XYZ file of N, CA, C and O in Angstrom:
508
model
N -10.444 -33.030 -34.927
C -10.564 -33.324 -33.359
C -10.825 -34.401 -33.173
O -10.159 -34.088 -31.442
N -11.396 -34.708 -33.146
C -11.961 -36.390 -32.225
C -10.695 -37.111 -32.429
O -9.952 -37.943 -31.159
N -9.271 -37.078 -33.086
C -8.221 -37.673 -33.637
C -7.121 -36.613 -31.704
O -6.575 -37.298 -31.498
N -7.741 -35.218 -32.177
C -6.886 -34.618 -31.245
C -7.137 -35.401 -29.717
O -6.085 -35.252 -29.357
N -8.581 -35.503 -29.043
C -8.929 -34.922 -28.331
C -8.481 -36.920 -27.081
O -9.099 -37.090 -25.974
N -8.469 -36.987 -28.169
C -7.254 -38.358 -27.706
C -6.829 -37.795 -26.635
O -7.236 -39.089 -25.584
N -6.027 -37.148 -26.220
C -5.403 -36.440 -25.385
C -6.102 -36.066 -23.760
O -5.880 -35.126 -24.224
N -6.621 -36.466 -24.094
C -7.834 -35.472 -23.243
C -7.650 -35.052 -22.064
O -7.984 -33.997 -20.839
N -6.148 -35.175 -20.945
C -6.138 -35.222 -20.033
C -5.002 -33.624 -19.985
O -5.023 -32.486 -19.488
N -5.179 -33.177 -21.700
C -4.077 -31.752 -21.977
C -5.130 -30.576 -21.793
O -6.179 -30.561 -22.647
N -4.929 -29.856 -21.681
C -5.450 -27.656 -21.998
C -5.287 -27.960 -23.501
O -3.976 -27.981 -24.193
N -6.179 -27.885 -23.980
C -6.079 -26.867 -25.198
C -6.336 -26.074 -25.795
O -8.481 -25.816 -25.183
N -6.704 -25.421 -27.533
C -7.641 -24.397 -27.753
C -7.491 -24.933 -28.683
O -6.509 -24.800 -29.316
N -8.861 -24.548 -30.055
C -8.681 -24.152 -31.178
C -9.395 -23.473 -31.461
O -10.030 -22.683 -31.306
N -7.909 -22.503 -32.260
C -8.350 -21.216 -32.816
C -8.681 -21.008 -34.847
O -7.953 -22.188 -35.113
N -8.937 -20.480 -35.116
C -9.529 -20.232 -36.259
C -10.700 -21.218 -37.721
O -11.260 -20.758 -36.623
N -10.092 -21.295 -38.585
C -11.359 -21.071 -39.611
C -12.098 -22.127 -39.859
O -10.945 -23.384 -40.161
N -13.348 -22.510 -38.871
C -13.720 -23.773 -39.152
C -14.639 -24.644 -40.226
O -15.072 -25.886 -40.533
N -14.634 -23.633 -40.774
C -14.783 -24.686 -42.300
C -16.787 -24.294 -41.378
O -16.314 -24.972 -42.224
N -17.543 -23.498 -40.993
C -18.697 -24.550 -40.509
C -19.399 -23.289 -39.837
O -18.636 -23.078 -38.731
N -20.680 -23.440 -39.500
C -21.647 -22.803 -38.366
C -22.438 -23.775 -37.356
O -22.487 -24.770 -37.424
N -22.089 -23.729 -36.336
C -22.978 -24.284 -34.929
C -24.377 -23.457 -35.227
O -25.260 -24.276 -35.153
N -25.285 -22.102 -35.828
C -26.428 -21.705 -35.243
C -27.269 -20.826 -36.804
O -26.178 -20.496 -37.719
N -27.835 -21.050 -37.164
C -28.325 -19.989 -38.382
C -27.710 -18.496 -38.297
O -27.749 -18.225 -39.456
N -27.927 -18.101 -37.369
C -27.740 -16.021 -36.887
C -26.004 -16.750 -37.484
O -25.988 -15.202 -37.550
N -24.949 -17.384 -37.588
C -24.655 -16.979 -37.520
C -23.629 -16.843 -39.402
O -22.739 -16.523 -39.793
N -24.820 -17.231 -40.766
C -24.585 -16.513 -41.944
C -25.675 -15.149 -42.101
O -26.662 -15.578 -41.194
N -25.350 -14.145 -42.459
C -26.165 -12.765 -42.386
C -25.755 -13.276 -44.676
O -25.420 -12.513 -45.042
N -27.541 -13.816 -44.670
C -27.376 -13.552 -46.793
C -28.807 -14.348 -46.859
O -29.223 -15.249 -45.955
N -29.110 -14.760 -48.181
C -31.263 -15.206 -48.534
C -30.420 -17.117 -48.545
O -31.546 -17.567 -48.190
N -29.134 -17.475 -48.841
C -29.080 -19.610 -48.562
C -28.695 -19.951 -47.072
O -27.781 -20.180 -46.390
N -29.741 -20.241 -46.787
C -29.050 -20.982 -45.351
C -28.666 -21.859 -45.566
O -28.328 -23.097 -46.120
N -27.306 -22.056 -44.523
C -26.911 -23.330 -44.385
C -27.751 -24.919 -43.473
O -28.990 -24.648 -42.803
N -27.771 -25.908 -43.957
C -28.025 -27.165 -43.430
C -27.847 -27.361 -42.142
O -26.844 -27.279 -42.124
N -29.386 -27.455 -41.690
C -29.314 -28.279 -40.030
C -28.095 -29.905 -40.529
O -27.237 -29.712 -38.813
N -28.426 -30.601 -40.366
C -27.262 -31.838 -40.321
C -25.838 -31.595 -40.928
O -25.561 -31.572 -40.047
N -25.277 -29.886 -41.468
C -23.904 -29.863 -41.985
C -23.606 -29.114 -40.359
O -22.642 -29.791 -39.080
N -24.177 -28.788 -39.841
C -24.767 -27.874 -38.612
C -23.993 -28.772 -37.362
O -23.982 -28.474 -36.271
N -26.033 -29.476 -37.621
C -25.356 -30.564 -35.892
C -24.429 -31.536 -35.669
O -23.948 -31.663 -34.806
N -23.386 -32.405 -37.420
C -22.728 -32.557 -36.856
C -20.768 -31.681 -35.843
O -20.416 -32.807 -35.952
N -21.206 -30.595 -37.147
C -19.907 -30.216 -35.948
C -20.323 -30.049 -34.461
O -19.659 -29.965 -33.918
N -22.059 -29.190 -34.619
C -21.977 -30.005 -33.347
C -21.625 -31.089 -31.733
O -20.861 -30.624 -30.763
N -21.707 -31.870 -33.066
C -21.629 -32.595 -32.645
C -20.479 -33.132 -32.362
O -20.332 -34.185 -31.210
N -19.218 -33.004 -32.927
C -18.345 -33.479 -32.804
C -17.915 -32.090 -31.985
O -16.404 -32.516 -31.278
N -18.259 -31.010 -31.685
C -17.350 -30.023 -30.311
C -17.564 -30.952 -29.712
O -16.697 -31.214 -28.107
N -19.268 -31.473 -28.582
C -20.100 -32.239 -28.086
C -18.899 -33.252 -27.340
O -17.995 -33.155 -27.210
N -18.072 -34.241 -28.593
C -18.069 -35.408 -28.120
C -16.068 -35.503 -27.870
O -15.748 -35.711 -27.476
N -15.993 -34.235 -28.895
C -14.899 -33.825 -27.851
C -14.211 -32.836 -26.639
O -13.570 -32.443 -26.120
N -15.559 -33.031 -25.824
C -16.052 -31.591 -24.557
C -15.134 -30.379 -24.511
O -14.438 -30.791 -23.513
N -15.476 -30.475 -25.926
C -15.334 -28.573 -26.237
C -16.056 -27.398 -26.328
O -16.731 -27.813 -26.691
N -15.190 -26.162 -26.101
C -16.329 -24.892 -26.007
C -16.788 -24.066 -26.825
O -15.257 -23.633 -26.785
N -17.706 -23.207 -26.882
C -16.821 -21.842 -28.237
C -16.586 -21.304 -26.825
O -17.348 -20.682 -26.073
N -15.075 -20.069 -26.871
C -15.201 -19.382 -25.924
C -15.728 -18.206 -25.954
O -15.148 -17.041 -25.279
N -16.561 -18.502 -27.280
C -17.544 -16.915 -27.048
C -16.143 -15.580 -28.369
O -15.601 -16.066 -28.979
N -16.355 -14.238 -28.376
C -16.184 -12.736 -29.512
C -16.666 -12.128 -27.948
O -17.942 -11.936 -27.949
N -15.090 -10.732 -28.560
C -15.829 -10.430 -28.130
C -15.266 -9.491 -29.665
O -14.799 -9.211 -30.966
N -15.959 -8.565 -29.825
C -16.400 -7.660 -31.706
C -17.392 -7.844 -32.359
O -18.452 -8.906 -31.751
N -16.932 -8.004 -33.638
C -17.999 -8.296 -34.079
C -18.406 -9.623 -34.188
O -17.818 -10.987 -35.353
N -19.594 -9.693 -35.046
C -20.176 -11.536 -35.368
C -19.015 -12.398 -36.104
O -18.577 -13.560 -36.470
N -19.136 -11.351 -37.552
C -18.782 -12.342 -39.017
C -17.628 -12.443 -39.070
O -16.903 -10.930 -39.515
N -17.017 -13.484 -38.505
C -15.614 -13.188 -38.740
C -15.160 -13.378 -41.435
O -13.581 -13.463 -40.801
N -16.036 -13.623 -41.864
C -15.356 -14.736 -43.599
C -16.392 -13.131 -43.363
O -17.855 -13.225 -43.408
N -15.744 -13.130 -44.386
C -17.336 -12.228 -45.670
C -16.843 -12.087 -47.445
O -15.555 -12.655 -47.581
N -17.689 -12.799 -48.466
C -17.767 -12.212 -50.082
C -18.708 -11.535 -50.269
O -19.006 -12.562 -50.337
N -18.265 -10.919 -50.597
C -19.671 -10.297 -51.361
C -20.534 -9.283 -50.721
O -20.249 -9.362 -49.705
N -21.570 -9.974 -50.193
C -23.171 -9.903 -49.677
C -23.235 -10.613 -48.252
O -23.757 -11.114 -48.059
N -22.181 -11.802 -48.105
C -21.711 -13.320 -47.663
C -21.190 -12.603 -46.947
O -19.843 -12.537 -46.190
N -22.331 -12.815 -45.099
C -21.123 -12.417 -44.186
C -21.443 -13.619 -42.596
O -22.345 -13.888 -42.971
N -20.179 -14.567 -42.542
C -20.117 -15.782 -42.155
C -19.319 -15.743 -40.505
O -18.851 -14.821 -40.467
N -19.842 -16.679 -39.889
C -18.819 -16.778 -38.521
C -17.926 -18.091 -38.490
O -19.155 -19.066 -38.435
N -17.084 -17.670 -39.681
C -16.558 -18.782 -39.434
C -15.060 -19.593 -38.778
O -14.785 -20.797 -38.853
N -14.877 -18.612 -38.197
C -12.976 -18.684 -37.231
C -14.357 -18.770 -35.544
O -15.068 -17.487 -35.274
N -13.547 -19.238 -35.021
C -13.571 -19.583 -33.663
C -12.420 -19.829 -32.973
O -11.946 -20.767 -33.396
N -12.407 -19.795 -31.578
C -12.203 -20.942 -30.738
C -12.428 -21.719 -29.657
O -13.818 -21.048 -29.523
N -11.889 -22.653 -29.485
C -13.044 -23.171 -28.998
C -11.445 -24.466 -27.752
O -11.199 -24.809 -28.789
N -12.211 -24.535 -27.064
C -11.750 -24.632 -25.328
C -12.650 -25.918 -24.895
O -13.419 -26.280 -24.545
N -11.040 -26.913 -23.872
C -11.598 -27.537 -23.089
C -11.908 -26.970 -21.579
O -12.028 -25.685 -21.481
N -12.252 -27.805 -20.648
C -12.171 -26.477 -19.179
C -10.985 -26.366 -18.328
O -10.530 -26.025 -17.583
N -10.478 -28.083 -19.471
C -8.909 -27.937 -18.517
C -8.323 -26.387 -18.685
O -7.545 -25.702 -18.210
N -7.619 -25.624 -20.644
C -7.495 -24.482 -20.523
C -8.370 -23.352 -20.413
O -7.414 -22.789 -19.546
N -9.984 -23.335 -19.919
C -10.555 -22.045 -19.201
C -9.936 -22.229 -17.737
O -9.839 -21.131 -17.473
N -9.503 -23.281 -17.666
C -9.510 -23.522 -15.743
C -7.913 -23.006 -15.572
O -7.636 -21.710 -14.860
N -6.954 -22.484 -16.745
C -5.780 -21.695 -16.756
C -5.958 -20.720 -16.920
O -5.512 -19.716 -16.088
N -6.234 -19.867 -17.986
C -6.497 -19.047 -18.167
C -8.531 -18.509 -18.145
O -9.209 -18.148 -18.938
N -9.168 -18.590 -17.399
C -10.489 -18.190 -17.288
C -11.245 -16.870 -17.568
O -12.105 -16.094 -17.598
N -10.279 -16.262 -17.397
C -10.446 -14.969 -17.736
C -10.134 -13.822 -19.684
O -10.057 -13.201 -20.087
N -9.818 -15.342 -20.522
C -8.944 -14.877 -21.880
C -10.584 -14.637 -22.234
O -12.040 -15.729 -21.960
N -10.313 -13.886 -23.706
C -11.936 -13.568 -24.668
C -10.970 -13.760 -26.014
O -9.441 -13.275 -25.616
N -12.243 -13.950 -26.806
C -11.411 -13.691 -28.312
C -11.079 -12.127 -29.444
O -12.922 -12.430 -28.877
N -10.292 -12.179 -28.732
C -11.447 -10.761 -30.267
C -11.224 -11.015 -31.507
O -10.244 -11.943 -31.628
N -12.212 -10.540 -31.503
C -12.273 -10.781 -33.665
C -12.150 -9.420 -34.266
O -12.334 -8.109 -33.236
N -10.868 -9.112 -35.230
C -10.194 -7.824 -35.276
C -10.450 -6.995 -36.487
O -11.565 -8.278 -36.689
N -10.317 -6.154 -36.999
C -11.267 -5.595 -38.084
C -10.417 -6.658 -39.893
O -9.775 -6.769 -39.271
N -11.410 -6.796 -40.607
C -10.816 -7.046 -42.018
C -9.301 -6.070 -42.581
O -9.654 -4.869 -41.824
N -7.727 -6.415 -41.756
C -6.595 -6.225 -42.937
C -6.406 -6.564 -44.422
O -5.588 -8.102 -43.872
N -7.502 -6.879 -45.616
C -6.825 -6.922 -46.977
C -7.088 -8.202 -46.725
O -5.989 -9.503 -48.141
N -7.977 -8.525 -45.905
C -8.422 -10.797 -46.245
C -9.765 -11.029 -46.223
O -10.456 -9.439 -45.643
N -10.219 -11.897 -46.689
C -11.390 -12.242 -46.801
C -12.181 -12.878 -44.930
O -13.141 -13.055 -45.287
N -11.506 -12.877 -44.266
C -11.004 -13.359 -42.464
C -10.244 -12.625 -41.954
O -9.973 -12.038 -41.767
N -11.668 -12.461 -40.116
C -10.693 -11.249 -39.594
C -9.780 -12.213 -39.454
O -9.342 -13.183 -39.207
N -8.583 -11.645 -38.621
C -7.545 -12.202 -37.631
C -9.072 -11.962 -36.509
O -9.129 -11.446 -36.355
N -8.270 -13.033 -35.524
C -8.398 -13.058 -34.251
C -7.909 -13.594 -33.220
O -6.508 -14.151 -33.720
N -8.007 -13.022 -32.311
C -6.648 -12.565 -31.213
C -7.400 -13.265 -30.142
O -8.403 -12.288 -29.136
N -6.288 -14.364 -29.200
C -6.613 -14.432 -28.082
C -6.065 -13.282 -26.730
O -4.376 -13.140 -26.552
N -6.936 -12.673 -25.692
C -6.443 -12.053 -24.715
C -6.267 -13.188 -23.835
O -7.508 -12.501 -22.929
N -5.608 -13.607 -23.025
C -5.902 -14.014 -22.045
C -7.095 -13.177 -20.765
O -6.732 -13.872 -19.212
N -6.469 -12.437 -20.041
C -6.407 -11.549 -19.402
C -6.976 -10.291 -20.503
O -8.195 -9.083 -18.961
N -8.570 -10.615 -20.636
C -9.586 -9.540 -21.423
C -10.483 -8.725 -20.145
O -10.711 -7.754 -20.098
N -10.676 -9.938 -19.900
C -11.896 -9.979 -18.001
C -11.672 -9.697 -17.301
O -11.664 -9.680 -16.238
N -10.346 -9.252 -16.530
C -8.999 -8.873 -16.142
C -8.869 -7.602 -16.205
O -7.652 -7.139 -15.429
N -9.036 -6.951 -16.785
C -8.876 -4.982 -17.507
C -9.691 -4.043 -16.928
O -11.022 -4.360 -16.426
N -8.912 -3.006 -16.037
C -10.158 -2.010 -15.573
C -10.522 -1.479 -16.730
O -10.565 -1.535 -17.947
N -11.588 -1.278 -15.985
C -12.749 -0.457 -17.643
C -12.286 0.984 -18.002
O -11.998 1.523 -16.401
N -12.116 1.287 -19.171
C -11.912 2.601 -19.194
C -13.042 3.141 -19.432
O -13.884 3.356 -19.794
N -12.501 4.906 -18.686
C -13.868 5.291 -18.762
C -13.306 6.262 -19.145
O -12.446 6.692 -19.830
N -14.209 7.180 -20.041
C -14.362 8.303 -20.989
C -14.307 9.350 -20.667
O -14.143 9.929 -18.643
N -15.266 10.872 -21.060
C -15.077 11.939 -20.559
C -14.982 12.787 -19.165
O -15.265 13.103 -17.956
N -17.125 11.823 -19.479
C -17.724 11.945 -18.328
C -17.779 11.121 -17.096
O -18.057 11.300 -16.974
N -16.552 10.200 -16.888
C -16.073 9.232 -15.991
C -16.820 7.788 -16.330
O -16.684 7.390 -15.005
N -17.490 8.255 -16.822
C -18.555 6.816 -17.282
C -18.325 5.945 -18.008
O -16.517 6.152 -19.617
N -18.513 4.788 -17.738
C -17.652 3.338 -18.752
C -17.740 2.836 -19.917
O -18.746 4.428 -20.217
N -16.306 3.435 -20.877
C -16.995 3.859 -22.502
C -18.338 2.180 -22.732
O -17.184 1.299 -22.542
N -18.516 2.878 -23.828
C -19.510 0.882 -24.520
C -19.098 1.634 -25.374
O -19.061 2.793 -26.519
N -19.077 0.333 -26.470
C -18.813 -0.305 -27.689
C -20.330 -0.659 -28.320
O -20.263 -1.749 -28.162
N -20.821 -0.769 -29.784
C -21.083 -0.564 -29.792
C -20.686 -2.037 -31.708
O -20.114 -1.427 -32.489
N -20.782 -3.112 -31.676
C -20.142 -4.033 -32.706
C -21.272 -2.970 -33.972
O -22.348 -3.298 -34.265
N -19.904 -3.787 -35.523
C -21.284 -3.542 -36.411
C -20.645 -4.278 -37.287
O -19.452 -4.903 -36.837
């Protein structure tokens, strides 16, 4: 990441399996990740002046047995965010893989709210 950051004038997004977590709540099992590894990942993100794009959907993007983790994410810089201010990263369903598919919707926050039969906006709960 740090080598890519050398040309920092360009807008960029990094999407995929970074194989590391930023926070303890991004893992659901009994063995917490060492704070030093998470801090090193956060330092690399900060050094490259990136930010997490966040996500829509279930927070856990990888699973194996009873272990669920958020390993996949989108990281963007300010130049990319200025071009795509309505973007969101959607965590799709698992599809025969141990990782979720990720979908970058550059117009997510620019879409009309879908109303149900009652006329109220539909609300979804992540599971």
